[in-house]
């Protein structure tokens, strides 16, 4: 009996039952206002991850020593945002119910909302750590409330004031920054103050959402809205290792758009970031 | 007093008041299920159209001899399909009210629905001539009823049986072809029978919707879903000249996706098709 | 219990036990002398095949009505040609032993040799039908006998004179054409005479090897050695339908190189050819 | 009455009469000796600028608060360099006469000469601050005196010794550096000494010419002659803010070549640099 | 003693003294008004020609049997058109003086003027056969008289009425076609009438200039101004074989722009066309 | 008598007899396991090197002042690794015998083995300095012992313990790092400790092998296996200048893959690194 073709992210080939961490893809980008294409991120990352090793010399850990399951991509429909978010929420709920930790690969940043809905139901005192180039704090975008540009505002609707910690933010409307001052903690441009936040959130359940465009476009050009002036790869790696000291109950990485990554270097970055995140969490 | 930067499609630089034909862009692709990017078609076509001449040796006509206005692109939001369709419908209504003929540049094929809503209100006995690789006759797509894959079914909801004439169709689910046999006239693969349809529809108000993927991908690779086995450029040109013998009350061309057109040849095709269509209508 | 991520070619999701046809990938291109990259063909085709429908309006057949298994890609090492051929041969042998028909996705054309070794052992009276731009009849290439440029000569070593029928050939050294006149049947440039060959081979076991560069580069630019002057997509489709009247005991399609296919049109062609071939065989 | 399609750079949509700053494009690259394509920079930047926000968190300023006019692109002919320079000179003269400040988007670096001719006529004591990877100080290039490689030498012809301050220079012939020592101030590789120059030039009329290839190609690959070893985006931003403390009577940014910018990241950099420059000047 | 690196077009490795045909490159594109880049054609063709065979199954001839010299590329300066044309003229004169036949690889189409100046001096009764998508008959282009868009008008200045035979023309201003009717013979869209022209010109010295954009962009997308509706590769091959029955005293092929040829298929077409042209002439 | 077309790397146009340094290409990538294409590096670098100057402002030296010969590319066959290595070894031996120093342009990293075989025969006390992202220390890769992933292990087979000094290593299997601790000196991530190694190796014959992927993919995306987290261009330049203080008896730079370098920036980096290396050695 020969086997069907199974494709997982590098080293994430365990069975669901034995896994502690569940990786899955949320290929959705219907609200992307500038350049779409993040729907292809998870599939591309699975294929390209085999250019990496399972072993990390940064952490001296190996993915083969841990139990991680890759559930593949959700089948999300384009053109009905709420339906897509519901599908994400329900998969995440299932994973949480089985006491596993979800790690979602976006898609545009709005997919975070689906996951946070599920996670916040299980952990009402949830906090969110958010790395991004963009504040994503608008209340609506051209009249649309469910949008990549409003996602952190929607998360705030659920978890409320003082629970969101943003780092690396270097783009937004003036009004977003103003609103943010009242409701969230925003570190512009870099990761200054991250250590203090990590300290403060010890013991709390934390959802970590990583928009990869927090990286400088020199490092990560393959994204819908390249925003010059971002952090370096090493700065991000160190920040992730700090974040892993938290009680992470769910994570996502998002906004890789492979169609703008002709050299493949952005996908390699996304894969390596995911490997390091998984190893840090494991 | 220096002038602001005005960008129109080649030779379409007349004022609204004096124009007979109104060109506008509908940059929307939120329901595209495979590879998005048609939102960039109209803008790219405007820029690249200057590689063409205004004169057509095929028709011995020159765009400079006619009165055509380019209204630019509608500002459509991504993530709320109905809202986008309403905006298209309302712009089209305005154009029709002023007794001008709309020529819309998509976007994905669903934008046709917005225009047809307006046109069918003015012309209740409307017929539709449809060139495409795909039947687009599903009733829903993954539960979504407003989709690029359902657009001709939605048009049928408005104008009813026996009013839609499809040509060049070479892809669809089996059930689409079966449903189509009862409700629309479908010519598979090519333009056979077009002359008879043109004859039959003389005098009737006709909306002409041209999905450029009716062309073979060798001619037109720059589209979301390349479907081998299509018609040649010359076959399409001749078919358009035939169609122009109808009483065309509105038209659109759609599904150019510039991000998959690195050589620019697909955009050149789209521009030349639009030039020939405008000259044929004028 | 959630499921692992299974990726198959469109509509080829049956279990091995129930399948009549077994699709598998042979990602090998170590001997490619000009532009490598065919190793990525099978993986890319699986991902992109979802832009197609399972239903063919050409044959009025649907992949969902047949039992086809996709075994994924063999793990072939680069740099040791004989080892790679042995792995292909042994997988093919297994499939044949279970009375299923192998359909291999290359890879460079040399992979055919691995499959033919297995097939010819089971069917000693094997004939080969070969569509290609290149004769591939050299005895060696820069001193190498196992090469994409020698593969049909190596097949001839196994099955002997008068058993190989080539169509579409438009490139080769003068000496290849001269040698070919003695040992194989070569139709230059097109498919003339195919009907007669089909007639003659009725009842014989036939292996069909399809180098996709038999297509014109306008239709299929995404290949290592584009060779202008090839057949059209429709000509190939018709030829495949003719070939399917033979007793096909094994097939392959090869030489798609996705890295030279930025528009995706070549991959779409390869996927549609494979769909039509599978439907014709089923 | 519907409006024609107006396309301006982000936030530069004021009328000419009310504007303080006039942005315009000079799409010329006929003397480019290596890889042409900068002619497409201004058009591409206008289109892509909508991926940015009008608000800058760096300067806490918003383009919407200022009065900037975008006059579009000059129509320059290719193949007659002097004619193109004259057209640039005459547009610039008009802008200066109306007491507005010109900000030109190249094109190749030679376009600077056209603007400087006009500016130096109005401000005979003009100084020039020049950021670039290349010295551009040759007297002729293959016998041609009007060339991208000679432009600063031509500027020196007009304004004379001690008036040109170069920064970031990391490429040139040995003879250029030698000539430069006598006639201009050159800081190799970086912005060291910029503060002193800013101090010294206080009160003087200054033309600022920014060849974007002063940036490292990791940040800005989309240029005709990528020259590794350049400055970072943040270093450039800080230098621009320093330069804005001068009495800037004219500026240009040049050498973006969109055809070599497949990811769009270089265009994003150019747009953000222009936004920051405009905000710093306003 | 080891050898320096010599790079010639496939099979053109004879010494100058023994050669009958002299191939050389004219990498110039300064007057290109739309998308530049043909300056890279000759270099790219040399490198990629090794994907072809020296043997042609179309003509049953082999480049290795003939004596052809490749002199490499002229060093032409950008920005001084007359200087570049003079350099081409003088190299061509040298070749003609040595009783060899020049075959020039452009570059933009204007390079033809340099060669024709030399050839017409030696052969005052010269005729020109011209394959192209564009008429190239303007008297000036934006005030420039030496331009890719005026080149055949400039050739007419030298050789006069009734000496130019154009085929495949499908683009131009109305006035060009009108002027052409008086002075040249123009066959629109295809090669109809070529046989008669060949007959009529027997015995006359003929210069053959082949703008590769006479091919349809599906076959040849890699050019500055893709113009849909062109001839097929086989049609061009047959036309070239007809033309070779003339007394060809000089030839050129031009307008390949490799930067728009990501798949390499256009370069492969250009190389194969040149191979067939050389074999037909030899 | 006109000259054949000679193409050398920038400024390396001396005759073999007078040269001290011999540059040559080794276009081989048959064992590359991920993305092939380095076979095109040397040819592409020769062509693109003319975007650089011969003068280095870093070292204040000019290539025109030194005697360097470019022997072009070896003709290596794909599919027989040992044969290719033997060809490299024998060319290198010839160069060494003539008391010149070889500088080889790969190709994949395995080509180093061919050169080291020759160099170590002449210099039995050879040491190797190795810059790379990957350890390349496996004993076999999928059963293959001659592989890009094993090359430094194969070098160790020849020169033994304590003779290999690795810098910048950031990827490998855990077992490679473990084996490496016993047999080689490995500096992870950067160049720390390089000065001490340089000191220690004074007077010893040293072979320097530079895998360009030691650079961060932001600087050098055009490689088969981009590995984020690498060194900067300036760090590499400084390290090369240090290395040049050694008694370098042979060098190579490898792993540029132009097909993944659409902007050309990676090729520019490779060319500039080679220029600086040649100047440092000269």
Coordinates of C-alpha atoms in Angstrom, one line a residue, chain B residues 1-7 13-17 43 46-47 69-72 91 94, chain D residues 1-7 13-17 43 46-47 69-72 91 94:
Chain B
X1 CA -1.5 78.4 -14.6
X2 CA -0.1 74.9 -15.1
X3 CA -2.3 71.9 -15.4
X4 CA -2.8 69.0 -13.0
X5 CA -1.7 65.5 -14.2
X6 CA -4.6 64.0 -16.2
X7 CA -4.2 60.4 -17.3
X13 CA -9.4 62.8 -23.6
X14 CA -12.7 64.6 -24.3
X15 CA -14.8 66.4 -21.8
X16 CA -17.8 64.5 -20.3
X17 CA -20.3 66.8 -21.8
X43 CA -4.6 51.8 -14.2
X46 CA -4.1 53.7 -19.2
X47 CA -0.3 54.0 -18.7
X69 CA -14.4 60.5 -22.0
X70 CA -12.3 58.6 -19.5
X71 CA -13.7 59.0 -15.9
X72 CA -10.9 57.2 -14.2
X91 CA -22.1 55.3 -11.9
X94 CA -25.6 58.3 -14.2
Chain D
X1 CA -20.7 66.6 -15.1
X2 CA -18.2 63.8 -14.2
X3 CA -14.5 64.5 -13.8
X4 CA -11.6 63.4 -15.9
X5 CA -9.1 61.0 -14.4
X6 CA -6.5 63.0 -12.4
X7 CA -3.5 61.2 -11.0
X13 CA -3.7 67.4 -5.2
X14 CA -3.7 71.1 -4.8
X15 CA -4.3 73.7 -7.6
X16 CA -1.2 75.3 -9.0
X17 CA -2.2 78.7 -7.8
X43 CA 4.5 57.5 -13.4
X46 CA 2.2 58.2 -8.6
X47 CA 0.4 54.9 -8.9
X69 CA 0.8 70.7 -6.8
X70 CA 1.7 67.8 -9.1
X71 CA 2.1 68.9 -12.7
X72 CA 2.5 65.5 -14.1
X91 CA 9.3 74.3 -16.9
X94 CA 8.2 79.0 -14.9

